[in-house]
Structures are given as C-alpha cells and as structure tokens.
Tab-separated table of C-alpha atoms in Angstrom:
chain	number	residue	atom	x	y	z
R	1	MET	CA	145.944	233.916	-45.701
R	2	ASP	CA	149.781	233.468	-46.012
R	3	LEU	CA	150.324	232.621	-42.260
R	4	ASN	CA	154.779	233.086	-42.934
R	5	TYR	CA	153.895	236.831	-44.606
R	6	LEU	CA	151.801	237.660	-41.943
R	7	ALA	CA	154.481	236.360	-39.264
R	8	ASN	CA	157.188	238.153	-40.635
R	9	LEU	CA	154.810	241.316	-40.856
R	10	GLN	CA	153.743	240.923	-37.582
R	11	LYS	CA	157.964	241.046	-36.373
R	12	GLN	CA	158.507	243.411	-38.459
R	13	TRP	CA	155.148	245.959	-36.637
R	14	ALA	CA	156.895	244.480	-33.606
R	15	ALA	CA	160.122	246.418	-33.978
R	16	LYS	CA	157.732	249.742	-34.112
R	17	VAL	CA	156.458	248.904	-30.974
R	18	ILE	CA	157.964	251.502	-27.540
R	19	ILE	CA	157.476	250.143	-24.150
R	20	PRO	CA	158.921	252.717	-21.687
R	21	PRO	CA	160.591	251.332	-18.084
R	22	ASP	CA	158.141	251.613	-15.434
R	23	ASN	CA	157.708	254.324	-14.179
R	24	ALA	CA	158.105	256.514	-17.385
R	25	GLY	CA	155.972	256.698	-20.034
R	26	TYR	CA	152.299	257.456	-20.626
R	27	ALA	CA	151.411	258.444	-17.230
R	28	PRO	CA	146.885	258.926	-16.480
R	29	GLN	CA	145.973	261.932	-15.759
R	30	PRO	CA	142.325	262.433	-14.511
R	31	ASP	CA	140.567	264.148	-18.091
R	32	ASP	CA	142.523	261.884	-19.916
R	33	ILE	CA	140.161	260.170	-22.087
R	34	ILE	CA	140.110	256.561	-22.562
R	35	PHE	CA	138.375	254.497	-25.945
R	36	SER	CA	137.730	250.841	-25.251
R	37	LEU	CA	137.070	248.684	-28.351
R	38	ASP	CA	135.146	245.201	-28.152
R	39	ILE	CA	133.974	242.915	-31.377
R	40	GLN	CA	131.110	240.901	-31.832
R	41	TYR	CA	130.955	238.894	-35.344
R	42	VAL	CA	128.125	237.317	-36.635
R	43	ASP	CA	129.381	235.261	-39.605
R	44	ASN	CA	131.637	237.689	-41.587
R	45	THR	CA	130.295	240.928	-39.955
R	46	ALA	CA	131.740	243.134	-37.032
R	47	PHE	CA	129.690	244.798	-34.708
R	48	VAL	CA	132.267	247.058	-32.757
R	49	GLY	CA	131.586	248.494	-29.831
R	50	LEU	CA	133.829	252.477	-28.523
R	51	ASP	CA	133.358	253.123	-25.223
R	52	VAL	CA	134.336	257.064	-24.645
R	53	GLN	CA	135.019	257.999	-20.415
R	54	ARG	CA	137.668	259.819	-18.515
R	55	TYR	CA	140.143	258.336	-16.476
R	56	SER	CA	137.942	260.745	-13.128
R	57	GLY	CA	135.102	258.297	-14.665
R	58	GLU	CA	133.007	261.069	-16.359
R	59	LEU	CA	131.227	258.869	-19.084
R	60	MET	CA	130.962	260.216	-22.723
R	61	GLY	CA	129.182	257.997	-24.908
R	62	THR	CA	129.127	254.656	-26.151
R	63	TYR	CA	129.239	253.959	-30.179
R	64	VAL	CA	128.581	251.658	-32.347
R	65	GLU	CA	129.856	250.358	-35.621
R	66	ARG	CA	128.976	247.462	-38.718
R	67	THR	CA	131.528	246.439	-40.970
R	68	SER	CA	132.356	243.364	-43.246
R	69	VAL	CA	135.627	241.487	-43.197
R	70	ASP	CA	137.388	239.029	-44.685
R	71	VAL	CA	140.228	237.925	-42.835
R	72	PRO	CA	139.644	234.613	-40.881
R	73	TYR	CA	139.813	233.903	-36.987
R	74	VAL	CA	143.270	232.636	-36.710
R	75	PRO	CA	144.637	232.365	-33.286
R	76	GLN	CA	147.814	234.456	-33.046
R	77	PHE	CA	146.719	236.534	-35.686
R	78	PHE	CA	143.940	238.155	-34.276
R	79	CYS	CA	145.093	241.484	-35.031
R	80	PHE	CA	144.723	241.248	-38.873
R	81	ARG	CA	141.516	240.243	-38.137
R	82	GLU	CA	140.424	242.722	-35.533
R	83	GLY	CA	142.583	245.565	-36.322
R	84	PRO	CA	141.459	247.409	-39.530
R	85	PRO	CA	137.734	247.617	-37.920
R	86	LEU	CA	138.698	248.725	-34.761
R	87	LEU	CA	140.816	251.526	-36.423
R	88	LYS	CA	137.931	252.162	-38.575
R	89	ILE	CA	135.448	253.645	-35.648
R	90	ILE	CA	138.404	255.085	-33.621
R	91	ASN	CA	138.660	257.402	-36.379
R	92	TRP	CA	135.048	257.791	-37.358
R	93	VAL	CA	133.961	258.870	-33.550
R	94	GLN	CA	136.937	261.297	-33.710
R	95	GLN	CA	136.186	263.099	-36.835
R	96	HIS	CA	132.531	263.350	-35.872
R	97	PHE	CA	132.486	264.146	-32.457
R	98	ASN	CA	135.802	265.789	-32.268
R	99	LEU	CA	136.937	262.896	-29.123
R	100	LYS	CA	140.811	262.225	-28.760
R	101	PRO	CA	141.755	259.660	-27.342
R	102	ASP	CA	144.884	260.058	-24.965
R	103	VAL	CA	144.800	255.886	-24.617
R	104	LEU	CA	143.331	253.244	-25.999
R	105	ILE	CA	142.144	249.530	-24.451
R	106	THR	CA	141.163	246.644	-26.430
R	107	ASP	CA	140.341	242.834	-25.391
R	108	GLY	CA	143.120	240.967	-26.477
R	109	HIS	CA	146.782	241.193	-26.368
R	110	GLY	CA	150.002	243.589	-26.505
R	111	ILE	CA	153.351	242.166	-26.710
R	112	ALA	CA	152.375	239.105	-24.289
R	113	HIS	CA	152.138	237.183	-27.616
R	114	PRO	CA	154.131	234.729	-29.324
R	115	ARG	CA	155.883	237.409	-31.617
R	116	ARG	CA	155.217	240.131	-29.234
R	117	PHE	CA	152.330	241.793	-31.807
R	118	GLY	CA	148.956	241.322	-30.287
R	119	VAL	CA	145.975	243.651	-31.230
R	120	ALA	CA	146.703	246.252	-28.916
R	121	CYS	CA	150.419	246.578	-30.703
R	122	TRP	CA	148.374	246.742	-33.972
R	123	LEU	CA	146.391	249.610	-32.928
R	124	GLY	CA	149.322	250.931	-31.303
R	125	VAL	CA	151.120	251.462	-34.638
R	126	HIS	CA	148.429	252.627	-36.343
R	127	THR	CA	147.677	255.567	-34.339
R	128	HIS	CA	150.540	256.646	-32.419
R	129	LEU	CA	148.639	255.932	-28.874
R	130	PRO	CA	149.187	254.201	-25.709
R	131	THR	CA	147.324	251.224	-25.717
R	132	ILE	CA	146.528	248.377	-23.341
R	133	GLY	CA	145.951	245.005	-24.075
R	134	CYS	CA	143.038	243.071	-21.775
R	135	ALA	CA	142.603	239.767	-22.525
R	136	LYS	CA	140.421	236.903	-20.680
R	137	GLN	CA	142.618	234.310	-21.432
R	138	THR	CA	146.502	233.714	-22.178
R	139	LEU	CA	148.464	233.524	-25.005
R	140	LEU	CA	151.382	232.771	-23.047
R	141	ASP	CA	151.962	229.930	-19.797
R	142	TYR	CA	153.191	232.001	-16.724
R	143	GLN	CA	154.276	230.152	-13.306
R	144	GLY	CA	153.257	230.467	-9.340
R	145	VAL	CA	149.925	230.557	-8.052
R	146	LEU	CA	147.957	233.258	-8.075
R	147	GLY	CA	146.619	235.274	-4.796
R	148	LYS	CA	142.856	235.404	-3.871
R	149	LYS	CA	143.379	239.166	-3.559
R	150	ARG	CA	141.853	241.886	-5.878
R	151	GLY	CA	145.005	243.193	-7.023
R	152	SER	CA	146.792	239.823	-6.905
R	153	CYS	CA	149.161	239.187	-10.148
R	154	LEU	CA	151.941	237.308	-11.359
R	155	PRO	CA	154.242	237.874	-14.347
R	156	VAL	CA	154.109	236.746	-17.407
R	157	TYR	CA	157.433	236.199	-19.440
R	158	LEU	CA	158.297	235.568	-22.716
R	159	GLU	CA	162.465	234.819	-23.912
R	160	ASN	CA	162.971	235.957	-20.162
R	161	GLU	CA	161.541	239.230	-20.669
R	162	LYS	CA	157.893	240.356	-18.962
R	163	VAL	CA	155.729	241.544	-21.596
R	164	GLY	CA	152.617	241.145	-19.210
R	165	LYS	CA	150.522	240.614	-16.030
R	166	VAL	CA	147.673	238.081	-14.831
R	167	LEU	CA	145.763	239.850	-13.019
R	168	ARG	CA	143.130	239.337	-10.388
R	169	THR	CA	140.363	242.049	-10.624
R	170	GLN	CA	138.307	241.384	-7.936
R	171	GLU	CA	138.254	238.604	-4.968
R	172	ASN	CA	138.069	235.036	-5.531
R	173	ILE	CA	137.333	236.000	-9.492
R	174	LYS	CA	138.892	234.443	-12.391
R	175	PRO	CA	141.733	236.528	-13.413
R	176	ILE	CA	142.422	238.745	-16.773
R	177	PHE	CA	145.771	239.012	-18.874
R	178	VAL	CA	147.211	242.676	-19.160
R	179	SER	CA	149.748	243.764	-21.304
R	180	PRO	CA	150.807	247.306	-22.728
R	181	GLY	CA	150.350	247.502	-26.930
R	182	HIS	CA	152.707	250.736	-27.047
R	183	GLN	CA	153.661	253.834	-25.332
R	184	ILE	CA	152.493	252.492	-21.949
R	185	SER	CA	154.506	250.509	-19.524
R	186	LEU	CA	153.622	247.002	-18.221
R	187	ASN	CA	153.047	248.460	-14.416
R	188	THR	CA	150.965	251.705	-15.677
R	189	ALA	CA	148.865	249.385	-17.907
R	190	ALA	CA	148.308	246.855	-15.126
R	191	ASP	CA	147.193	249.823	-12.696
R	192	MET	CA	145.008	251.454	-14.767
R	193	ILE	CA	143.247	248.582	-16.011
R	194	LEU	CA	142.403	247.753	-12.405
R	195	ASN	CA	141.780	250.881	-10.705
R	196	LEU	CA	138.825	250.912	-14.011
R	197	ALA	CA	137.018	247.439	-12.676
R	198	PRO	CA	135.894	248.563	-9.333
R	199	ARG	CA	133.058	245.677	-8.726
R	200	TYR	CA	133.528	243.147	-12.042
R	201	ARG	CA	136.206	241.117	-13.309
R	202	ILE	CA	136.317	243.247	-16.944
R	203	CYS	CA	137.238	246.514	-16.609
R	204	GLU	CA	134.058	249.114	-16.764
R	205	PRO	CA	134.652	250.472	-19.946
R	206	LEU	CA	135.581	247.680	-21.548
R	207	ARG	CA	132.969	245.664	-20.274
R	208	ARG	CA	130.294	248.779	-21.456
R	209	ALA	CA	132.208	248.576	-25.286
R	210	ASP	CA	131.727	244.519	-24.992
R	211	GLN	CA	127.333	244.810	-23.808
R	212	ALA	CA	127.378	247.695	-26.813
R	213	ALA	CA	128.566	245.681	-29.336
R	214	ARG	CA	127.109	242.748	-28.276
R	215	ALA	CA	123.410	244.088	-28.599
R	216	TYR	CA	124.143	245.905	-31.905
R	217	ALA	CA	125.212	242.015	-33.270
R	218	LYS	CA	121.697	240.949	-31.573
R	219	GLY	CA	119.670	243.905	-33.722
R	220	LYS	CA	118.691	245.508	-30.015
R	221	GLU	CA	118.364	249.214	-29.612
R	222	VAL	CA	121.421	250.448	-27.735
R	223	GLN	CA	120.417	253.589	-25.573
R	224	GLY	CA	122.125	256.740	-26.608
R	225	THR	CA	124.407	254.980	-29.172
R	226	PRO	CA	125.084	256.602	-32.104
R	227	CYS	CA	124.915	253.615	-35.146
R	228	THR	CA	126.646	253.843	-38.320
R	229	PRO	CA	126.047	251.068	-40.194
R	230	VAL	CA	128.398	250.232	-43.464
C-alpha cells in the first residue's frame, strides 16, 4: 500500500463530502429506511452484515454476504479495506429486494478522522446518501468530562471545527463516537443514534448487523437472512 497516495486520495475525496449545518440537510421521517452495516473478518475474508429497518422501528430484514479482501488493515486507512465490501452488499440488497435506503449507518468514523475521511465518508461519497459513522473508539482527542446520564455528550474537534460527538447512549456505560459522513448534520446524526439505542450501548440496527456478521463468520445459521457467498 502506498500510504502517501491513499492519504492524498482521502484528502481529495474529503472535498466532496457535504456536511450541512445544524437544523439543515437530511431530517429523518418515520418511514425512512435505514441500512446499518458491520463487518467481521476471518483472514482475508470479510463477512458483512446489513440490517434494514424503518426509523419508526419496523424491522425489514437482515442480510449477510461474504467476499474476499486484499487491502490490509492500517489505522486511519480503514475506508479502503471496508468500503468496497460494504458498498457491494448495499448494491446487492437494493437490486435483489428493491429496498432503497434513505440513510446509512456504519461501524466506523465519518469526518471525525485525521483527514476528515473515514469509512462513513467513503460510503457517502460513493452512494450519495446521508451517512453516519458510529464507532466504539475515537481517532481524535477530546476535552472534558462526559456526564454519566444517557444523552450526555461532548464535542470532538479537529482544527477548531466540531467534527463529532462523544455520546453516552446508556447511563454509566462507555460512550460511543458519532460523526457525520455525508449529507447529514452532526446534531441530526447524534440524535438519530441516541433514538435508535433505547436499551444498549450500540444502536439496535447496528447491533443486529454486528450479530449477523459474527454468526456468519463462525459458520452459524443466521435466521431469516439470505446469504450470498461470493
């Protein structure tokens, strides 16, 4: 991997990312369809889970796919490893089930990234859809003490620009890190993730995608999930 080339590519593509100001851009509606995605790896095979639900909470299905990857894991360059497998299953579900997402949520970062281009940005630029990054760890430092109550948050800054939020989704549970990837404001992204996480640290649709990917990677049957090995 030529990391200098990839870093420059991230910077070029970051210029295509659109993050609207608060109270502007995409606003979720109850019937909106959410695609949430996660990946588990076994050697050079990616096992991808994609959960589909409406913002109102109606479950519409969970799907899995298996594909090979040839890009190694390198911190801060995760989008080049995860983006193509995620895009592949998004396109497959759209084509085979006529499901059109209104917004994407992925396990990873959006603009809260040293070069403002995490995997959520990669997906947003390639799909032209509102996209949210929801990660378990941060790539950027933040200041302050996060409150213990559900909904407590702290801003994450990069070069004096607010690019993400540290968000407590459950009282006294470790926070998550939310950042917009494309076509959605930071506040809207954080509000959506909190609303989708009534019981657990990880929001429900992303949690189901993770569970499906883990089960598929272990060779277990995933109930009600069409599988399309490649």
